[in-house]
């Protein structure tokens, strides 16, 4: 403000001087005109110098001047200087970010709205074989695996996909897409070769051990049966020992059978046929009642006549496990309801019992392998802890899911939801 006042004061002083000189000489008007012309010319010269300075970026020190123009130069110079400092800081940050993402062991690729590569780090260039010149190329033209293209197009990026590396097919990659910003996506890939190798080794180990145990078990069972036949019942200790040995051998056989079934579910392709589920359920329920040696406990309601595409053997195992559990974990005189029906979204098998129920905290864990609920009463019930793991696997292979509703002391309801797309009749 002070500079402005000084500037106005100078003009006023010059006008006063012009008026006095004009009054003395009688040339007021020409003098006033000259004064105005002088003031305007001075401003034009200043504007032209300013324009010259700013057109070179305003980076050099500004020319020497006075008054309001010195102020203007100073402010613009300061803004420019701050901007330069900010740009430098931002550039440094971007460099640091680039260096850290380049050093990442996982591959990262930024994809644009049309699946084009906007940026890729060093690991991405190595595992996907990308070149610097591939920037702007559409990623489906470079990574051509059908499962990857399906995943990219699906827009559903909750899960990841497992792919071989396009450069080295012995390397296994877990690829995941993370959407962010406006239409941008970050493609991340991790080398899971070792993990997959260990998983395969675990599966092979379990499969081999289970398979190898079958023969000694059959031999043991055979000898036990012979010994039991020879037992004349004179020694109660011997009789009960035989019984216990037989019980344990049977338990072990179930364990081995369940482990082999789980391995098959993990490694083998499932068959796809049109399965008559109502007929299958009628058969399983009949067998269930026969096994129970009791008056019919099972109430079967076939509300839908639909058949579904699937593997009959696998579905039989899953349904038998669920029904077996409902019968095992509920009182002998209670009813078990089995329903096959269709609702808006799915075809449902519901198996409901009036048993002990499962505590809320145990519900998410009962489908884990070997998980059995800690309960003195339930401990007496025979089981391997693998039944529900088998159910979960079978359903997963059929695009279905298991839902467990249970209340302690009241009972449980296990529902299997199959997608309507599986209906074949
Ligand atoms: P198990 O061979 O022990 O029955 P499962 O995997 O079939 O193994 O079941 C795991 C556990 O879940 C069981 O040990 C039991 O505690 C619980 N469970 C399963 N079904 C029921 C049910 N219908 N009612 C109560 N508890 C159940």
mmCIF file of N, CA, C and O in Angstrom, residues 78-151:
data_model
loop_
_atom_site.group_PDB
_atom_site.id
_atom_site.type_symbol
_atom_site.label_atom_id
_atom_site.label_comp_id
_atom_site.label_asym_id
_atom_site.label_seq_id
_atom_site.Cartn_x
_atom_site.Cartn_y
_atom_site.Cartn_z
ATOM 1 N N UNK A 78 8.931 -14.436 -6.598
ATOM 2 C CA UNK A 78 8.759 -15.309 -5.428
ATOM 3 C C UNK A 78 7.834 -16.497 -5.740
ATOM 4 O O UNK A 78 8.124 -17.639 -5.379
ATOM 5 N N UNK A 79 6.718 -16.195 -6.444
ATOM 6 C CA UNK A 79 5.777 -17.285 -6.815
ATOM 7 C C UNK A 79 6.509 -18.318 -7.673
ATOM 8 O O UNK A 79 6.414 -19.527 -7.447
ATOM 9 N N UNK A 80 7.287 -17.807 -8.633
ATOM 10 C CA UNK A 80 8.016 -18.709 -9.544
ATOM 11 C C UNK A 80 9.007 -19.580 -8.763
ATOM 12 O O UNK A 80 9.148 -20.765 -9.018
ATOM 13 N N UNK A 81 9.667 -18.958 -7.797
ATOM 14 C CA UNK A 81 10.681 -19.656 -7.011
ATOM 15 C C UNK A 81 10.045 -20.775 -6.181
ATOM 16 O O UNK A 81 10.549 -21.898 -6.138
ATOM 17 N N UNK A 82 8.882 -20.442 -5.564
ATOM 18 C CA UNK A 82 8.164 -21.442 -4.758
ATOM 19 C C UNK A 82 7.710 -22.601 -5.625
ATOM 20 O O UNK A 82 7.792 -23.764 -5.230
ATOM 21 N N UNK A 83 7.226 -22.251 -6.805
ATOM 22 C CA UNK A 83 6.732 -23.280 -7.731
ATOM 23 C C UNK A 83 7.871 -24.221 -8.114
ATOM 24 O O UNK A 83 7.706 -25.436 -8.148
ATOM 25 N N UNK A 84 9.039 -23.626 -8.353
ATOM 26 C CA UNK A 84 10.209 -24.407 -8.740
ATOM 27 C C UNK A 84 10.592 -25.380 -7.620
ATOM 28 O O UNK A 84 10.876 -26.554 -7.853
ATOM 29 N N UNK A 85 10.531 -24.838 -6.379
ATOM 30 C CA UNK A 85 10.899 -25.668 -5.224
ATOM 31 C C UNK A 85 9.906 -26.846 -5.083
ATOM 32 O O UNK A 85 10.290 -27.972 -4.840
ATOM 33 N N UNK A 86 8.590 -26.510 -5.272
ATOM 34 C CA UNK A 86 7.548 -27.547 -5.153
ATOM 35 C C UNK A 86 7.733 -28.623 -6.219
ATOM 36 O O UNK A 86 7.607 -29.806 -5.945
ATOM 37 N N UNK A 87 8.035 -28.173 -7.432
ATOM 38 C CA UNK A 87 8.226 -29.107 -8.553
ATOM 39 C C UNK A 87 9.388 -30.043 -8.270
ATOM 40 O O UNK A 87 9.321 -31.239 -8.521
ATOM 41 N N UNK A 88 10.455 -29.476 -7.713
ATOM 42 C CA UNK A 88 11.653 -30.245 -7.415
ATOM 43 C C UNK A 88 11.333 -31.327 -6.369
ATOM 44 O O UNK A 88 11.724 -32.485 -6.503
ATOM 45 N N UNK A 89 10.534 -30.903 -5.353
ATOM 46 C CA UNK A 89 10.165 -31.823 -4.265
ATOM 47 C C UNK A 89 9.312 -32.967 -4.818
ATOM 48 O O UNK A 89 9.506 -34.136 -4.496
ATOM 49 N N UNK A 90 8.332 -32.588 -5.683
ATOM 50 C CA UNK A 90 7.429 -33.565 -6.289
ATOM 51 C C UNK A 90 8.210 -34.546 -7.158
ATOM 52 O O UNK A 90 7.996 -35.762 -7.105
ATOM 53 N N UNK A 91 9.151 -34.001 -7.923
ATOM 54 C CA UNK A 91 9.994 -34.826 -8.794
ATOM 55 C C UNK A 91 10.785 -35.820 -7.974
ATOM 56 O O UNK A 91 10.893 -36.994 -8.337
ATOM 57 N N UNK A 92 11.291 -35.353 -6.821
ATOM 58 C CA UNK A 92 12.084 -36.214 -5.946
ATOM 59 C C UNK A 92 11.209 -37.346 -5.391
ATOM 60 O O UNK A 92 11.626 -38.498 -5.345
ATOM 61 N N UNK A 93 9.954 -36.945 -5.009
ATOM 62 C CA UNK A 93 9.028 -37.947 -4.466
ATOM 63 C C UNK A 93 8.699 -39.005 -5.516
ATOM 64 O O UNK A 93 8.681 -40.202 -5.242
ATOM 65 N N UNK A 94 8.438 -38.525 -6.758
ATOM 66 C CA UNK A 94 8.115 -39.472 -7.841
ATOM 67 C C UNK A 94 9.298 -40.391 -8.095
ATOM 68 O O UNK A 94 9.144 -41.599 -8.253
ATOM 69 N N UNK A 95 10.517 -39.828 -8.058
ATOM 70 C CA UNK A 95 11.719 -40.649 -8.253
ATOM 71 C C UNK A 95 11.838 -41.725 -7.189
ATOM 72 O O UNK A 95 12.125 -42.886 -7.484
ATOM 73 N N UNK A 96 11.582 -41.302 -5.923
ATOM 74 C CA UNK A 96 11.683 -42.260 -4.812
ATOM 75 C C UNK A 96 10.644 -43.365 -4.978
ATOM 76 O O UNK A 96 10.926 -44.548 -4.781
ATOM 77 N N UNK A 97 9.395 -42.948 -5.385
ATOM 78 C CA UNK A 97 8.322 -43.921 -5.569
ATOM 79 C C UNK A 97 8.704 -44.908 -6.676
ATOM 80 O O UNK A 97 8.574 -46.116 -6.532
ATOM 81 N N UNK A 98 9.260 -44.340 -7.790
ATOM 82 C CA UNK A 98 9.678 -45.191 -8.914
ATOM 83 C C UNK A 98 10.748 -46.174 -8.469
ATOM 84 O O UNK A 98 10.670 -47.366 -8.767
ATOM 85 N N UNK A 99 11.723 -45.646 -7.692
ATOM 86 C CA UNK A 99 12.821 -46.524 -7.260
ATOM 87 C C UNK A 99 12.290 -47.644 -6.375
ATOM 88 O O UNK A 99 12.691 -48.793 -6.516
ATOM 89 N N UNK A 100 11.349 -47.285 -5.454
ATOM 90 C CA UNK A 100 10.862 -48.327 -4.535
ATOM 91 C C UNK A 100 10.017 -49.352 -5.279
ATOM 92 O O UNK A 100 10.113 -50.544 -5.004
ATOM 93 N N UNK A 101 9.174 -48.893 -6.241
ATOM 94 C CA UNK A 101 8.363 -49.875 -6.977
ATOM 95 C C UNK A 101 9.241 -50.709 -7.912
ATOM 96 O O UNK A 101 8.949 -51.874 -8.151
ATOM 97 N N UNK A 102 10.328 -50.111 -8.397
ATOM 98 C CA UNK A 102 11.253 -50.873 -9.246
ATOM 99 C C UNK A 102 11.911 -51.974 -8.427
ATOM 100 O O UNK A 102 12.177 -53.050 -8.919
ATOM 101 N N UNK A 103 12.144 -51.667 -7.132
ATOM 102 C CA UNK A 103 12.830 -52.635 -6.272
ATOM 103 C C UNK A 103 11.872 -53.698 -5.724
ATOM 104 O O UNK A 103 12.314 -54.667 -5.125
ATOM 105 N N UNK A 104 10.549 -53.511 -5.936
ATOM 106 C CA UNK A 104 9.578 -54.482 -5.415
ATOM 107 C C UNK A 104 9.825 -55.873 -5.994
ATOM 108 O O UNK A 104 10.055 -55.994 -7.197
ATOM 109 N N UNK A 105 9.766 -56.926 -5.141
ATOM 110 C CA UNK A 105 9.969 -58.264 -5.710
ATOM 111 C C UNK A 105 8.753 -58.715 -6.523
ATOM 112 O O UNK A 105 8.859 -59.579 -7.379
ATOM 113 N N UNK A 106 7.569 -58.110 -6.240
ATOM 114 C CA UNK A 106 6.361 -58.491 -6.977
ATOM 115 C C UNK A 106 6.179 -57.600 -8.197
ATOM 116 O O UNK A 106 6.528 -56.419 -8.171
ATOM 117 N N UNK A 107 5.604 -58.196 -9.237
ATOM 118 C CA UNK A 107 5.384 -57.440 -10.472
ATOM 119 C C UNK A 107 4.185 -56.518 -10.300
ATOM 120 O O UNK A 107 3.181 -56.907 -9.698
ATOM 121 N N UNK A 108 4.305 -55.277 -10.802
ATOM 122 C CA UNK A 108 3.188 -54.328 -10.731
ATOM 123 C C UNK A 108 3.048 -53.629 -12.082
ATOM 124 O O UNK A 108 4.021 -53.141 -12.634
ATOM 125 N N UNK A 109 1.816 -53.640 -12.603
ATOM 126 C CA UNK A 109 1.554 -52.985 -13.894
ATOM 127 C C UNK A 109 0.325 -52.103 -13.721
ATOM 128 O O UNK A 109 -0.691 -52.553 -13.196
ATOM 129 N N UNK A 110 0.427 -50.843 -14.141
ATOM 130 C CA UNK A 110 -0.741 -49.961 -14.076
ATOM 131 C C UNK A 110 -1.463 -50.056 -15.420
ATOM 132 O O UNK A 110 -0.852 -49.867 -16.471
ATOM 133 N N UNK A 111 -2.764 -50.400 -15.344
ATOM 134 C CA UNK A 111 -3.550 -50.556 -16.566
ATOM 135 C C UNK A 111 -4.540 -49.412 -16.721
ATOM 136 O O UNK A 111 -5.173 -48.997 -15.741
ATOM 137 N N UNK A 112 -4.700 -48.922 -17.929
ATOM 138 C CA UNK A 112 -5.657 -47.849 -18.198
ATOM 139 C C UNK A 112 -7.050 -48.392 -18.445
ATOM 140 O O UNK A 112 -7.295 -49.595 -18.336
ATOM 141 N N UNK A 113 -7.966 -47.495 -18.813
ATOM 142 C CA UNK A 113 -9.373 -47.884 -18.998
ATOM 143 C C UNK A 113 -9.532 -48.937 -20.099
ATOM 144 O O UNK A 113 -10.426 -49.775 -20.036
ATOM 145 N N UNK A 114 -8.679 -48.892 -21.115
ATOM 146 C CA UNK A 114 -8.823 -49.849 -22.220
ATOM 147 C C UNK A 114 -7.826 -50.995 -22.104
ATOM 148 O O UNK A 114 -7.370 -51.535 -23.124
ATOM 149 N N UNK A 115 -7.450 -51.339 -20.883
ATOM 150 C CA UNK A 115 -6.505 -52.436 -20.592
ATOM 151 C C UNK A 115 -5.111 -52.153 -21.135
ATOM 152 O O UNK A 115 -4.315 -53.074 -21.347
ATOM 153 N N UNK A 116 -4.802 -50.894 -21.428
ATOM 154 C CA UNK A 116 -3.487 -50.588 -21.974
ATOM 155 C C UNK A 116 -2.483 -50.392 -20.824
ATOM 156 O O UNK A 116 -2.862 -49.955 -19.747
ATOM 157 N N UNK A 117 -1.213 -50.738 -21.104
ATOM 158 C CA UNK A 117 -0.183 -50.627 -20.074
ATOM 159 C C UNK A 117 0.222 -49.164 -19.941
ATOM 160 O O UNK A 117 0.620 -48.536 -20.920
ATOM 161 N N UNK A 118 0.090 -48.630 -18.736
ATOM 162 C CA UNK A 118 0.518 -47.241 -18.527
ATOM 163 C C UNK A 118 1.912 -47.197 -17.917
ATOM 164 O O UNK A 118 2.666 -46.274 -18.142
ATOM 165 N N UNK A 119 2.191 -48.206 -17.104
ATOM 166 C CA UNK A 119 3.495 -48.246 -16.434
ATOM 167 C C UNK A 119 3.729 -49.658 -15.901
ATOM 168 O O UNK A 119 2.789 -50.343 -15.522
ATOM 169 N N UNK A 120 4.969 -50.113 -15.900
ATOM 170 C CA UNK A 120 5.275 -51.443 -15.357
ATOM 171 C C UNK A 120 6.617 -51.389 -14.644
ATOM 172 O O UNK A 120 7.519 -50.667 -15.083
ATOM 173 N N UNK A 121 6.763 -52.125 -13.536
ATOM 174 C CA UNK A 121 8.053 -52.103 -12.835
ATOM 175 C C UNK A 121 8.989 -53.197 -13.386
ATOM 176 O O UNK A 121 8.600 -53.957 -14.277
ATOM 177 N N UNK A 122 10.189 -53.253 -12.811
ATOM 178 C CA UNK A 122 11.227 -54.151 -13.341
ATOM 179 C C UNK A 122 10.766 -55.618 -13.250
ATOM 180 O O UNK A 122 10.909 -56.370 -14.224
ATOM 181 N N UNK A 123 10.189 -55.991 -12.085
ATOM 182 C CA UNK A 123 9.750 -57.382 -11.904
ATOM 183 C C UNK A 123 8.696 -57.748 -12.949
ATOM 184 O O UNK A 123 8.700 -58.872 -13.476
ATOM 185 N N UNK A 124 7.801 -56.796 -13.273
ATOM 186 C CA UNK A 124 6.755 -57.075 -14.272
ATOM 187 C C UNK A 124 7.377 -57.302 -15.642
ATOM 188 O O UNK A 124 6.957 -58.176 -16.395
ATOM 189 N N UNK A 125 8.411 -56.495 -15.934
ATOM 190 C CA UNK A 125 9.071 -56.649 -17.239
ATOM 191 C C UNK A 125 9.739 -58.026 -17.320
ATOM 192 O O UNK A 125 9.731 -58.670 -18.358
ATOM 193 N N UNK A 126 10.265 -58.487 -16.138
ATOM 194 C CA UNK A 126 10.951 -59.778 -16.148
ATOM 195 C C UNK A 126 9.977 -60.946 -16.248
ATOM 196 O O UNK A 126 10.120 -61.798 -17.110
ATOM 197 N N UNK A 127 8.941 -60.975 -15.361
ATOM 198 C CA UNK A 127 8.079 -62.170 -15.349
ATOM 199 C C UNK A 127 7.102 -62.215 -16.517
ATOM 200 O O UNK A 127 6.712 -63.289 -16.957
ATOM 201 N N UNK A 128 6.682 -61.055 -17.013
ATOM 202 C CA UNK A 128 5.753 -61.061 -18.145
ATOM 203 C C UNK A 128 6.466 -60.840 -19.480
ATOM 204 O O UNK A 128 5.832 -60.837 -20.525
ATOM 205 N N UNK A 129 7.778 -60.609 -19.415
ATOM 206 C CA UNK A 129 8.546 -60.376 -20.637
ATOM 207 C C UNK A 129 8.145 -59.083 -21.328
ATOM 208 O O UNK A 129 8.142 -59.008 -22.559
ATOM 209 N N UNK A 130 7.787 -58.058 -20.546
ATOM 210 C CA UNK A 130 7.366 -56.787 -21.151
ATOM 211 C C UNK A 130 8.592 -55.943 -21.511
ATOM 212 O O UNK A 130 9.626 -56.031 -20.863
ATOM 213 N N UNK A 131 8.456 -55.138 -22.563
ATOM 214 C CA UNK A 131 9.528 -54.226 -22.981
ATOM 215 C C UNK A 131 9.085 -52.800 -22.669
ATOM 216 O O UNK A 131 7.892 -52.545 -22.519
ATOM 217 N N UNK A 132 10.070 -51.895 -22.638
ATOM 218 C CA UNK A 132 9.735 -50.481 -22.424
ATOM 219 C C UNK A 132 8.781 -50.002 -23.518
ATOM 220 O O UNK A 132 7.880 -49.218 -23.294
ATOM 221 N N UNK A 133 8.981 -50.570 -24.744
ATOM 222 C CA UNK A 133 8.178 -50.130 -25.885
ATOM 223 C C UNK A 133 6.737 -50.645 -25.831
ATOM 224 O O UNK A 133 5.911 -50.246 -26.640
ATOM 225 N N UNK A 134 6.449 -51.555 -24.869
ATOM 226 C CA UNK A 134 5.081 -52.092 -24.768
ATOM 227 C C UNK A 134 4.124 -51.122 -24.088
ATOM 228 O O UNK A 134 2.928 -51.403 -23.978
ATOM 229 N N UNK A 135 4.656 -49.998 -23.625
ATOM 230 C CA UNK A 135 3.808 -48.982 -22.984
ATOM 231 C C UNK A 135 2.732 -48.545 -23.974
ATOM 232 O O UNK A 135 3.039 -48.257 -25.139
ATOM 233 N N UNK A 136 1.468 -48.575 -23.528
ATOM 234 C CA UNK A 136 0.370 -48.184 -24.413
ATOM 235 C C UNK A 136 -0.264 -49.374 -25.115
ATOM 236 O O UNK A 136 -1.372 -49.284 -25.623
ATOM 237 N N UNK A 137 0.435 -50.538 -25.098
ATOM 238 C CA UNK A 137 -0.129 -51.751 -25.711
ATOM 239 C C UNK A 137 -1.197 -52.336 -24.795
ATOM 240 O O UNK A 137 -1.089 -52.242 -23.580
ATOM 241 N N UNK A 138 -2.193 -53.014 -25.378
ATOM 242 C CA UNK A 138 -3.228 -53.650 -24.554
ATOM 243 C C UNK A 138 -2.666 -54.941 -23.961
ATOM 244 O O UNK A 138 -2.063 -55.745 -24.685
ATOM 245 N N UNK A 139 -2.872 -55.128 -22.657
ATOM 246 C CA UNK A 139 -2.254 -56.291 -21.987
ATOM 247 C C UNK A 139 -2.765 -57.642 -22.518
ATOM 248 O O UNK A 139 -1.979 -58.583 -22.610
ATOM 249 N N UNK A 140 -4.068 -57.773 -22.948
ATOM 250 C CA UNK A 140 -4.488 -59.084 -23.464
ATOM 251 C C UNK A 140 -3.734 -59.490 -24.728
ATOM 252 O O UNK A 140 -3.695 -60.662 -25.071
ATOM 253 N N UNK A 141 -3.099 -58.506 -25.428
ATOM 254 C CA UNK A 141 -2.313 -58.872 -26.619
ATOM 255 C C UNK A 141 -0.959 -59.442 -26.225
ATOM 256 O O UNK A 141 -0.286 -60.067 -27.039
ATOM 257 N N UNK A 142 -0.566 -59.210 -24.967
ATOM 258 C CA UNK A 142 0.756 -59.662 -24.534
ATOM 259 C C UNK A 142 0.682 -60.877 -23.620
ATOM 260 O O UNK A 142 1.534 -61.746 -23.658
ATOM 261 N N UNK A 143 -0.367 -60.914 -22.744
ATOM 262 C CA UNK A 143 -0.554 -62.096 -21.887
ATOM 263 C C UNK A 143 -1.815 -62.769 -22.414
ATOM 264 O O UNK A 143 -2.923 -62.319 -22.147
ATOM 265 N N UNK A 144 -1.627 -63.854 -23.155
ATOM 266 C CA UNK A 144 -2.754 -64.391 -23.916
ATOM 267 C C UNK A 144 -3.445 -65.588 -23.273
ATOM 268 O O UNK A 144 -4.263 -66.233 -23.917
ATOM 269 N N UNK A 145 -3.109 -65.919 -22.016
ATOM 270 C CA UNK A 145 -3.748 -67.083 -21.396
ATOM 271 C C UNK A 145 -5.256 -66.844 -21.265
ATOM 272 O O UNK A 145 -5.675 -65.817 -20.721
ATOM 273 N N UNK A 146 -6.093 -67.813 -21.739
ATOM 274 C CA UNK A 146 -7.548 -67.602 -21.711
ATOM 275 C C UNK A 146 -8.077 -67.301 -20.310
ATOM 276 O O UNK A 146 -8.955 -66.456 -20.138
ATOM 277 N N UNK A 147 -7.508 -68.000 -19.270
ATOM 278 C CA UNK A 147 -8.021 -67.764 -17.914
ATOM 279 C C UNK A 147 -7.716 -66.333 -17.453
ATOM 280 O O UNK A 147 -8.500 -65.728 -16.730
ATOM 281 N N UNK A 148 -6.583 -65.790 -17.934
ATOM 282 C CA UNK A 148 -6.240 -64.414 -17.567
ATOM 283 C C UNK A 148 -7.193 -63.434 -18.260
ATOM 284 O O UNK A 148 -7.710 -62.500 -17.638
ATOM 285 N N UNK A 149 -7.453 -63.678 -19.556
ATOM 286 C CA UNK A 149 -8.335 -62.781 -20.314
ATOM 287 C C UNK A 149 -9.744 -62.823 -19.721
ATOM 288 O O UNK A 149 -10.391 -61.784 -19.551
ATOM 289 N N UNK A 150 -10.194 -64.031 -19.329
ATOM 290 C CA UNK A 150 -11.522 -64.173 -18.711
ATOM 291 C C UNK A 150 -11.560 -63.366 -17.404
ATOM 292 O O UNK A 150 -12.507 -62.644 -17.140
ATOM 293 N N UNK A 151 -10.496 -63.482 -16.612
ATOM 294 C CA UNK A 151 -10.415 -62.786 -15.322
ATOM 295 C C UNK A 151 -10.418 -61.270 -15.521
ATOM 296 O O UNK A 151 -11.151 -60.537 -14.869
#
